[in-house]
CSV table of C-alpha atoms in Angstrom, one decimal:
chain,number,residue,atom,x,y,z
A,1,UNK,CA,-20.0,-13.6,-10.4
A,2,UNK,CA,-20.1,-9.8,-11.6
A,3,UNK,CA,-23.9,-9.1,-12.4
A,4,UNK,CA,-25.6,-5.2,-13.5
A,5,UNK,CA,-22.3,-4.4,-15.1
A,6,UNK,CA,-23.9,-2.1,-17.7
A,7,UNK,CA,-25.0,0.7,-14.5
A,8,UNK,CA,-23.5,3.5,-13.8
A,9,UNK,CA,-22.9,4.4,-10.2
A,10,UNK,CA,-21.8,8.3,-9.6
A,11,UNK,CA,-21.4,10.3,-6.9
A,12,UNK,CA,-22.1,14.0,-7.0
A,13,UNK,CA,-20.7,16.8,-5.0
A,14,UNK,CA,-22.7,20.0,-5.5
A,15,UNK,CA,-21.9,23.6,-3.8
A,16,UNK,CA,-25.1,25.7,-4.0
A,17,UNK,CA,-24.9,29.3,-3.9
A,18,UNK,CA,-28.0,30.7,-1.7
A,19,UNK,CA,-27.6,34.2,-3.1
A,20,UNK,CA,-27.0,33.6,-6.8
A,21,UNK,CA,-29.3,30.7,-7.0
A,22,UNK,CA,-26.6,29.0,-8.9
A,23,UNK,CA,-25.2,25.5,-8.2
A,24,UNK,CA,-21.7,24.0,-9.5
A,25,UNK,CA,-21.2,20.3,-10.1
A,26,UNK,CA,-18.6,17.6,-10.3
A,27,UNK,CA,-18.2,14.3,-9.1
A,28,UNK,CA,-16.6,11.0,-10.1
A,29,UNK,CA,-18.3,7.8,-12.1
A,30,UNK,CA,-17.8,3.7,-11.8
A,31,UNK,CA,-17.1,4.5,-15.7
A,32,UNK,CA,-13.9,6.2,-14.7
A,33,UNK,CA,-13.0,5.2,-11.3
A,34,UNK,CA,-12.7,1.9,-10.1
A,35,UNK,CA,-14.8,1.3,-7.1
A,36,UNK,CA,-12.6,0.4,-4.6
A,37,UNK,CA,-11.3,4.0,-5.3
A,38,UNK,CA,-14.0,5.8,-4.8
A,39,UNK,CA,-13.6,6.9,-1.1
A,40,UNK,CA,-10.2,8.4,-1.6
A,41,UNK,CA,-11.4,10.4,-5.0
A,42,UNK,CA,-14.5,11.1,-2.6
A,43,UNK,CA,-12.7,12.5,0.2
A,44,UNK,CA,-10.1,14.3,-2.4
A,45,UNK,CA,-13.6,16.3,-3.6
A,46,UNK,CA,-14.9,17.1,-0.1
A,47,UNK,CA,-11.2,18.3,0.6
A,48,UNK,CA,-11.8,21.0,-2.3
A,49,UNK,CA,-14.9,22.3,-0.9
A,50,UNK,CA,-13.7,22.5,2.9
A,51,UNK,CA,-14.2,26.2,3.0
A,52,UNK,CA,-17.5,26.0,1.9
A,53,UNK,CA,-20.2,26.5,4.1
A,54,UNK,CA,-21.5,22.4,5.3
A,55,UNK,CA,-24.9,23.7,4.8
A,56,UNK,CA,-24.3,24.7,0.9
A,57,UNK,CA,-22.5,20.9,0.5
A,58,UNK,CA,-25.2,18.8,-1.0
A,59,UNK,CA,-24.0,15.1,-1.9
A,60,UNK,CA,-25.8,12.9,-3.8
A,61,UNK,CA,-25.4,9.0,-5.0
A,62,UNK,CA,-26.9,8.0,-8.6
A,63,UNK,CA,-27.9,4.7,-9.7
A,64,UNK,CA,-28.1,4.8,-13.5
A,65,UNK,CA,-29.4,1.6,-15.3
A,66,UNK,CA,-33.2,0.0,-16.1
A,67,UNK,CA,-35.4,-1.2,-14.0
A,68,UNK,CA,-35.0,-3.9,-12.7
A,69,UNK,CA,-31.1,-3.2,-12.3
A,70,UNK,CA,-31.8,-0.6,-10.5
A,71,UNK,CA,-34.2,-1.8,-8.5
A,72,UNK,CA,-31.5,-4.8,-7.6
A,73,UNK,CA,-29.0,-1.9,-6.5
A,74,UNK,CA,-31.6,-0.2,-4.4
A,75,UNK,CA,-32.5,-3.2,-2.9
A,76,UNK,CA,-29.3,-4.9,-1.7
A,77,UNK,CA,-28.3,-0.9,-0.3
A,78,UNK,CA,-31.5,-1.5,1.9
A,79,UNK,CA,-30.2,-5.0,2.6
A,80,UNK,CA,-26.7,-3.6,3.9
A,81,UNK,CA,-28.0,-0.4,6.0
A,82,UNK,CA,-31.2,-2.9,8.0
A,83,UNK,CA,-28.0,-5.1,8.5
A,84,UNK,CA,-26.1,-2.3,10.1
A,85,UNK,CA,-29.7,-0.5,11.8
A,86,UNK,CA,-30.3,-4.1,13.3
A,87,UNK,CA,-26.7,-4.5,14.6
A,88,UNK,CA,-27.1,-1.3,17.0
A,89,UNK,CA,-30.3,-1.8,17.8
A,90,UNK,CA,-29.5,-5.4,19.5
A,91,UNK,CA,-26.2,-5.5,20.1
A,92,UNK,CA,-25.0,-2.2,22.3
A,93,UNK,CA,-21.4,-2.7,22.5
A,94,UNK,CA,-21.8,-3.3,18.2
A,95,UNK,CA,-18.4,-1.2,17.0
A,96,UNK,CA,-20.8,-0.5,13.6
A,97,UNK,CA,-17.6,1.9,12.0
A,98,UNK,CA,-15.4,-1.4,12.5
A,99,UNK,CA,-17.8,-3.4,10.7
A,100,UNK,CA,-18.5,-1.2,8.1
A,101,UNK,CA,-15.3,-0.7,7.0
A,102,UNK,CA,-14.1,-4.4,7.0
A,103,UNK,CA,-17.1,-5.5,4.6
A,104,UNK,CA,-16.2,-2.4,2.6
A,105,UNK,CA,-12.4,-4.0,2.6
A,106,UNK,CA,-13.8,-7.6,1.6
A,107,UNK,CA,-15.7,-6.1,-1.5
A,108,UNK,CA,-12.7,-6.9,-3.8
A,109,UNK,CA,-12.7,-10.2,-3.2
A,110,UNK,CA,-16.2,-11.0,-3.2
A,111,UNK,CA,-16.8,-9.3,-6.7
A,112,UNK,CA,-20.6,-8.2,-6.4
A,113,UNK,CA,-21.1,-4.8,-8.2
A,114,UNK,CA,-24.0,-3.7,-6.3
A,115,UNK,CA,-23.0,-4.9,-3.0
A,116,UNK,CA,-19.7,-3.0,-3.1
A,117,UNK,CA,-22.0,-0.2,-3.9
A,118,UNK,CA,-24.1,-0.7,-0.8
A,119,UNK,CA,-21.2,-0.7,1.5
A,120,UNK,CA,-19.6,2.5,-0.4
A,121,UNK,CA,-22.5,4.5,0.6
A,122,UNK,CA,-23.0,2.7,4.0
A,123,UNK,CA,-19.7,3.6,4.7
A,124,UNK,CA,-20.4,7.6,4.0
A,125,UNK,CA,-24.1,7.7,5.6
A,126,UNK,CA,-22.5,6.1,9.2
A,127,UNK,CA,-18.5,6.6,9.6
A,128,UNK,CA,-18.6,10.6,9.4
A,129,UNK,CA,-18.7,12.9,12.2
A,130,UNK,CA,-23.0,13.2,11.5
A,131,UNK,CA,-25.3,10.4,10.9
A,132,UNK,CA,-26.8,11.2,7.4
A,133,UNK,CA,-30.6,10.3,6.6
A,134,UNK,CA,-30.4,9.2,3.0
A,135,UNK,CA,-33.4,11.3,1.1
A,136,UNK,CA,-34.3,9.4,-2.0
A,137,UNK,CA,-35.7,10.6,-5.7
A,138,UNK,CA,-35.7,9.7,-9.2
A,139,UNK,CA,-35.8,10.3,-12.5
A,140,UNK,CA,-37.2,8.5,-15.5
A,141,UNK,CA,-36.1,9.5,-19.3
A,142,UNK,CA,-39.1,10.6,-21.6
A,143,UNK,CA,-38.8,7.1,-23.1
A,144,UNK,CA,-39.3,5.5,-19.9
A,145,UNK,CA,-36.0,3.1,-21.0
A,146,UNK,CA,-33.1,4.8,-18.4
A,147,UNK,CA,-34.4,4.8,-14.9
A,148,UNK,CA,-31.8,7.3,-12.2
A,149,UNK,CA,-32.3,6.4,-8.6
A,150,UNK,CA,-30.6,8.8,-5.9
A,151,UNK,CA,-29.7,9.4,-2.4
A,152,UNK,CA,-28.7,12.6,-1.0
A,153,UNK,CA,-26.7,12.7,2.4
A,154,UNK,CA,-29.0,14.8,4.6
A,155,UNK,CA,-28.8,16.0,8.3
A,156,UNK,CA,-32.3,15.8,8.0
A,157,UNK,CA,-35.5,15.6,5.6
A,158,UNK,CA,-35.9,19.1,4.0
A,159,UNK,CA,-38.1,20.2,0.8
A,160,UNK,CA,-35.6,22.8,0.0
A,161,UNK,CA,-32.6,20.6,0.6
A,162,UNK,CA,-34.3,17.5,-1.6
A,163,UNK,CA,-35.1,20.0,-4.4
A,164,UNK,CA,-31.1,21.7,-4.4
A,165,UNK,CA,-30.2,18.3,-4.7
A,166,UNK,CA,-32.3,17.4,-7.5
A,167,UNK,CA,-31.5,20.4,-9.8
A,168,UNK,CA,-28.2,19.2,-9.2
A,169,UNK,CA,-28.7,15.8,-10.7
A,170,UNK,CA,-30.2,17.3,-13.4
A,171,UNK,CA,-27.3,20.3,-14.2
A,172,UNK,CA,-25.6,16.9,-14.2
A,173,UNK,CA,-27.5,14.8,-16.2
A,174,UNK,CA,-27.8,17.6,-18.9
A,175,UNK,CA,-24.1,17.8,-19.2
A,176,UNK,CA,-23.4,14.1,-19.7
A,177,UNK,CA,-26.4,12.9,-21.3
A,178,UNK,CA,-26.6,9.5,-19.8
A,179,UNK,CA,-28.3,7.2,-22.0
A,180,UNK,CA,-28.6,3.2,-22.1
A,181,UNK,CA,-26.8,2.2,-25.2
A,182,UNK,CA,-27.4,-1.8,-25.6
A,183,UNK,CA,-27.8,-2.8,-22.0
A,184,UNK,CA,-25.0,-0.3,-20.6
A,185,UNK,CA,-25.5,3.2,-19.4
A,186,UNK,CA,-23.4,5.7,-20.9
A,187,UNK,CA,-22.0,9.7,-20.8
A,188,UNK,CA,-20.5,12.1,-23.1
A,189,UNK,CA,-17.1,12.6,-21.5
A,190,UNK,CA,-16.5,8.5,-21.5
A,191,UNK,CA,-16.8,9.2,-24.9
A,192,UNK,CA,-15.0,12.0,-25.7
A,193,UNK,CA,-12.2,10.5,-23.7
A,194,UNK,CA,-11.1,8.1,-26.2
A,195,UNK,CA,-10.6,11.1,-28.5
A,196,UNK,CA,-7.5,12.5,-25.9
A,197,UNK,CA,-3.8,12.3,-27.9
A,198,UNK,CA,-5.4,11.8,-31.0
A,199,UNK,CA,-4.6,14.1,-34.2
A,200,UNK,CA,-7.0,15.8,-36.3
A,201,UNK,CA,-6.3,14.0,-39.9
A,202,UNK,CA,-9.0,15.7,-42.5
A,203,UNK,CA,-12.4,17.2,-42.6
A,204,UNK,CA,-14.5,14.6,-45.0
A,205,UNK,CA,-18.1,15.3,-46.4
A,206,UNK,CA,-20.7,12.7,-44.9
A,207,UNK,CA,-21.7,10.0,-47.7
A,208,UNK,CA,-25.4,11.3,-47.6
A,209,UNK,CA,-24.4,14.9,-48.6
A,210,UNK,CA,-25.9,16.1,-45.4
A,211,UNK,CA,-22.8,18.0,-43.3
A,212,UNK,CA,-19.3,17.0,-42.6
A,213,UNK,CA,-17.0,14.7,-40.2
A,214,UNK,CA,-13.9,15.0,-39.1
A,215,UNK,CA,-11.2,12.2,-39.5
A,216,UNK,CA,-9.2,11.5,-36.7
A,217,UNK,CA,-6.1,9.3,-35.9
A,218,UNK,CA,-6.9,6.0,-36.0
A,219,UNK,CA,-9.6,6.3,-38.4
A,220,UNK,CA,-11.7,7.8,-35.7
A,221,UNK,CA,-14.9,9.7,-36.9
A,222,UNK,CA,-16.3,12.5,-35.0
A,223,UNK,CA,-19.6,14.2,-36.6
A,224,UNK,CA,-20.2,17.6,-36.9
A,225,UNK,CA,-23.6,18.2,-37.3
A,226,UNK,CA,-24.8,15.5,-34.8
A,227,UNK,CA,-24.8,17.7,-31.5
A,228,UNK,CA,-24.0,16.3,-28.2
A,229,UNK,CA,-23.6,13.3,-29.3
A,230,UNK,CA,-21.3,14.0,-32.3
A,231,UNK,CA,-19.0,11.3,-31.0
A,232,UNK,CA,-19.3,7.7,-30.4
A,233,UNK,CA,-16.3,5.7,-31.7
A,234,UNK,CA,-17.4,5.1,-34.9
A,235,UNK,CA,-14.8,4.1,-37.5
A,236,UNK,CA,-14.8,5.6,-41.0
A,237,UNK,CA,-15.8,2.8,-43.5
A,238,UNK,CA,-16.1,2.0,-46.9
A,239,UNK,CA,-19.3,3.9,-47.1
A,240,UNK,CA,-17.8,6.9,-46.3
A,241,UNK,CA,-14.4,6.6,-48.7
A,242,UNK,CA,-15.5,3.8,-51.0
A,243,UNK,CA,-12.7,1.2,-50.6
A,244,UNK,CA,-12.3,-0.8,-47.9
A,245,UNK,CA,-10.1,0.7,-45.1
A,246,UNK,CA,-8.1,-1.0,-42.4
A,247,UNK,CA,-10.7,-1.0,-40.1
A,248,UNK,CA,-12.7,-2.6,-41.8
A,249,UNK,CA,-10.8,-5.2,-42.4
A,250,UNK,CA,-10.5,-6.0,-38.6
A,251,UNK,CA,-14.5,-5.8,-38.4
A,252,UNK,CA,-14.3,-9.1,-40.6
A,253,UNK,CA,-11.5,-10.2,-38.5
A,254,UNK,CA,-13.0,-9.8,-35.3
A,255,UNK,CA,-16.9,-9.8,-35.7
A,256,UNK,CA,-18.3,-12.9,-34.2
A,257,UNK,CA,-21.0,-12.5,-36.9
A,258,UNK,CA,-19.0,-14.1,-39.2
A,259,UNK,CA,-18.2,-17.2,-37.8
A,260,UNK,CA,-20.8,-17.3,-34.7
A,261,UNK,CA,-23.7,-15.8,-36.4
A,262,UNK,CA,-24.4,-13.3,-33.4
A,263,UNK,CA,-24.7,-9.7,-34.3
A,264,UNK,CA,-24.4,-7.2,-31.6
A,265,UNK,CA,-25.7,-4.0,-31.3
A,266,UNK,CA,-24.5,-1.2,-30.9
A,267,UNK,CA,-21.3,-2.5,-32.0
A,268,UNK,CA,-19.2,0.0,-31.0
A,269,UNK,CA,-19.9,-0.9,-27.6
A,270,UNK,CA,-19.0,-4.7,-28.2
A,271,UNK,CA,-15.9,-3.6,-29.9
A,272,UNK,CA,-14.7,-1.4,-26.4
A,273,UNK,CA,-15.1,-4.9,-24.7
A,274,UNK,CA,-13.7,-7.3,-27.0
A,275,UNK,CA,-10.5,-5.2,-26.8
A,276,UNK,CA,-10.4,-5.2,-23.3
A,277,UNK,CA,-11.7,-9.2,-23.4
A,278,UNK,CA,-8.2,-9.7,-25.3
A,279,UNK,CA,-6.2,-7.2,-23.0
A,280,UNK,CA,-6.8,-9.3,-20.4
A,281,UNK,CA,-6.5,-13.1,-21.5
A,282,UNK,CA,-3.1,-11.1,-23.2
A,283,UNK,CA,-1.5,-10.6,-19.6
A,284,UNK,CA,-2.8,-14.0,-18.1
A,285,UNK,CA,-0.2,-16.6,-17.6
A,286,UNK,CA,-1.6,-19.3,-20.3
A,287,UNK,CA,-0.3,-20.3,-23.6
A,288,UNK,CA,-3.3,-20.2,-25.4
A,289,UNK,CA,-4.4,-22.3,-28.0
A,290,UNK,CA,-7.4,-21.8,-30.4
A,291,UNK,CA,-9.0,-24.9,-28.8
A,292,UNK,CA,-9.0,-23.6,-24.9
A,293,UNK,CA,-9.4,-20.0,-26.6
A,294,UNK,CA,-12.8,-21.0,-28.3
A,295,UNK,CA,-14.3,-22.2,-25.4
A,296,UNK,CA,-13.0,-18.6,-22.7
A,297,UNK,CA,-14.6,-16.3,-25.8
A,298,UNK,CA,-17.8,-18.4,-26.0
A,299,UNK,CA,-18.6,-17.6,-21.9
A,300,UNK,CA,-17.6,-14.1,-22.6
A,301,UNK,CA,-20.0,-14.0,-25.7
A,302,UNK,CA,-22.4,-15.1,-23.6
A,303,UNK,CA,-21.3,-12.0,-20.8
A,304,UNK,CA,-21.7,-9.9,-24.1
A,305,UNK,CA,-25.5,-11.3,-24.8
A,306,UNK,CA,-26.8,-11.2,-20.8
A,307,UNK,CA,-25.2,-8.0,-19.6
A,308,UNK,CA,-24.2,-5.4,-22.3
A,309,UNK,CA,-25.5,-5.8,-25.8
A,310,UNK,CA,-28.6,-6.2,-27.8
A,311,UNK,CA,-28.3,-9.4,-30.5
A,312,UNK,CA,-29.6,-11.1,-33.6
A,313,UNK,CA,-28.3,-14.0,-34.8
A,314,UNK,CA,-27.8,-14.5,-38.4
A,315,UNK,CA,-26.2,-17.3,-40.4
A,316,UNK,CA,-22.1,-18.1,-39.9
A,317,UNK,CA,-20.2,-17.7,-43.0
A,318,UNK,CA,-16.7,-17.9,-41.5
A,319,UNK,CA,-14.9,-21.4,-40.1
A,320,UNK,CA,-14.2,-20.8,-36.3
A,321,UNK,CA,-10.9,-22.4,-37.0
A,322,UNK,CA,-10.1,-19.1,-39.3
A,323,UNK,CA,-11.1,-17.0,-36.8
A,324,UNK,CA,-9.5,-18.2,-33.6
A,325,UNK,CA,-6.0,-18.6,-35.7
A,326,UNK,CA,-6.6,-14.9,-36.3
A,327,UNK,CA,-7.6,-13.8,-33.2
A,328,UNK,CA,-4.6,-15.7,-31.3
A,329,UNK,CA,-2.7,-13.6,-33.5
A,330,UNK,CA,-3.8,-10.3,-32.6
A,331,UNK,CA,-3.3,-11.6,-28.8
A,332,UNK,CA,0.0,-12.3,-29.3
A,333,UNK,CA,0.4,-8.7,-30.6
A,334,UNK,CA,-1.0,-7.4,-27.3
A,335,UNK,CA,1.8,-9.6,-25.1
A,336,UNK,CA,4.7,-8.2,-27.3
A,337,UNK,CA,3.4,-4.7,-26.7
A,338,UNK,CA,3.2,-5.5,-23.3
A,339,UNK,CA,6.9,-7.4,-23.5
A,340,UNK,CA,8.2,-3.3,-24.5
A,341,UNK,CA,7.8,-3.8,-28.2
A,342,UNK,CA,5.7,-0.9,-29.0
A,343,UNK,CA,5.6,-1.4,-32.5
A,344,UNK,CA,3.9,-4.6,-32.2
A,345,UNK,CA,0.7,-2.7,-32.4
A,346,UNK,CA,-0.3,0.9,-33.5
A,347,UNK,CA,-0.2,3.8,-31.7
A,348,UNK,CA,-3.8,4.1,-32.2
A,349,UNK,CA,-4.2,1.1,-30.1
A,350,UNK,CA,-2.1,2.1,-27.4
A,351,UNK,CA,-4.8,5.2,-26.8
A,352,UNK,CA,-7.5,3.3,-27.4
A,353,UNK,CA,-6.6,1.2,-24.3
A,354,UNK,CA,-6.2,4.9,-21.9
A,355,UNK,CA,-9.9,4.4,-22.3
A,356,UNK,CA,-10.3,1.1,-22.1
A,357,UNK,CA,-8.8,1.4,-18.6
A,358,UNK,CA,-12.6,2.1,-17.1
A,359,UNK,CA,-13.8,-1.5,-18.0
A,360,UNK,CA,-10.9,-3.4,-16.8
A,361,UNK,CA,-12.3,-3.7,-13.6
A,362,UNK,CA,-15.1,-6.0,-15.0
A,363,UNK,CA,-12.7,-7.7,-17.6
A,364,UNK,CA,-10.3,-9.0,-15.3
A,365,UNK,CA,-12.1,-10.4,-12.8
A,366,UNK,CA,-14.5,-11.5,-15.4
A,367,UNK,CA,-11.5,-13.5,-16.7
A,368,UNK,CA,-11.2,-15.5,-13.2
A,369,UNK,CA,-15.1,-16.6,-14.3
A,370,UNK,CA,-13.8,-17.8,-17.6
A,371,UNK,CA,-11.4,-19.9,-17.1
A,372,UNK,CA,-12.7,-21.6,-13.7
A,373,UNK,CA,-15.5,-22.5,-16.0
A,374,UNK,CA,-13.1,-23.7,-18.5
A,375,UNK,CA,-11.1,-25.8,-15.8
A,376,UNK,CA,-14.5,-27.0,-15.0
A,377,UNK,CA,-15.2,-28.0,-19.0
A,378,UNK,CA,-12.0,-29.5,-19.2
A,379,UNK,CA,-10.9,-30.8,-15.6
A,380,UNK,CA,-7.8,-29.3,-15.9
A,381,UNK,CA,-6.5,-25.2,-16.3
A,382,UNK,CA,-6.0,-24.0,-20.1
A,383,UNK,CA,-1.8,-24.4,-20.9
């Protein structure tokens, strides 16, 4: 089962200028690359920076989460490289590239985020032309809440090479702000994504008096006095317009607080993964009812409570009979969008999911968890 799915694993490329003291940074996230991607987009960077001299090539691996998550992914890395150490130390006809890269092949099926990890970055300390030697360092946030682990690739252990390395992490980490919000790690350009396609509707005053937001498509509300972190999928509200908008609406609709009593927090963040929870029971092959459908959203409630969100629980007011009816519904809506009938659901939707692309790696195979544990309730699949 998928465990630590709020860390963000990154990999940094950074080309370090020896006479200008200056260092340029980009790289690629498991926020928006799925994992068993990340050597092509890996080699597709070093392929940019070919002409650059190896010794100005400093590559680094980030492990972005709170102790002891991180700790867990730092751990089963040691695991995976002693495994591979211990191989060619006692075995000298060991083919170690061979078996490298058929554990890093099996890593889809086994469905372990941090041991998919572990064999990523085997597979790039071993399989190249050098032997790296991993140099580790880490950072902890001022409120001691978001720990960063990293390993640079190193031909060897150098002070000057370490500290490069380190300032490029942190031209990094200044850039994206990663910050745990809930239980899951996240960056300003995950957010900002969601904003791609979408029109600029209005410029509205904030309902304290103190600045102004701008409304965007899909009742999107970006903040303009709020610095780097002016943007975070919130929805305008009836606070902010005094009646009751659309959106808000759907919050009562879709809020397990009503008829669960369980109030997560942040909510914007249990919003992205409902709508990718429904994306993916929308493209299974079941005709769900709100019986068998009760019982897949209470194990991914659960998901929601143990690996992403912060949660109170408060008194249900709603019948989970309402709420299931209504919630098949907006399934169905998902399916006929998915059947070529666009105007099942709005277009606001349909960019909303471009995002929501990042977590569909989890929410899939999460799914599989789901409903063997439902077959498991029930003795028999969900029809």
């Amino acid at each position: 089962m998928l465990e630590h799915t709020g860390v963000l694993f990154t990999y940094l490329i950074a080309l370090k200028d020896d006479e200008t003291d200056r260092i340029s940074v980009s790289g690629i996230n498991s926020l928006q690359c799925l994992l068993k991607d990340f050597p092509l987009r890996i080699a597709e960077l070093k392929e940019e920076a070919e002409w650059t001299n190896p010794e100005d090539i400093l590559e680094i691996y980030c492990i972005f989460g709170a102790n002891p998550q991180t700790k867990a992914f730092m751990d089963q890395i040691r695991k995976v490289q002693n495994l591979v150490y211990n191989n060619i130390l006692t075995n000298k006809d060991f083919d170690y590239q061979a078996f490298i890269l058929q554990n890093l092949a099996e890593q889809e099926k086994k469905k372990c985020f941090s041991e998919h990890v572990a064999w990523i970055i085997t597979y790039h300390t071993f399989c190249f032309e050098r032997l790296y030697a991993l140099q580790q360092f880490q950072f902890t946030q001022a409120d001691d809440m978001l720990e960063v682990c990293c390993l640079g690739l190193g031909l060897e252990y150098e002070d000057n090479r370490c500290l490069w390395m380190q300032s490029a992490v942190e031209i990094w980490m200044e850039r994206e702000a990663p910050r745990l919000y809930g239980r899951q790690v996240t960056i300003n350009s995950y957010w900002l994504n969601d904003l791609k396609g979408r029109r600029i509707i209005g410029v509205l005053p904030e309902n304290d008096g103190d600045g102004y937001f701008l409304l965007v498509e899909g009742g999107k509300k970006v903040r303009l006095a709020a610095g780097s972190a002016a943007y975070r999928n919130e929805q305008i509200g009836v606070r902010d317009i005094n009646i009751f908008s659309i959106n808000d609406l759907n919050i009562i609709e879709n809020n397990p607080i009503y008829s669960y009593g369980i109030y997560f927090q942040p909510y914007e963040i249990f919003e992205d993964w409902q709508k990718v929870f429904q994306y993916a029971i929308a493209v299974l092959d079941v005709e769900w009812t709100p019986d068998t459908l009760q019982k897949v959203y209470e194990l991914f409630l659960d998901f929601m409570k143990n690996q992403i969100c912060e949660f109170v629980e408060t008194p249900a007011i709603l019948e989970k009979e309402i709420f299931f009816k209504t919630f098949l519904k907006t399934i169905n809506k998902k399916r006929e969008y998915l059947c070529c009938k666009e105007d099942a659901i709005g277009r606001s939707v349909i960019i909303g999911l471009q995002k929501s692309q990042s977590y569909q790696r989890f929410a899939g195979r999460q799914q599989e968890v789901f409903i063997q544990k439902t077959e498991n309730l029930n003795g028999s699949p969900p029809k």
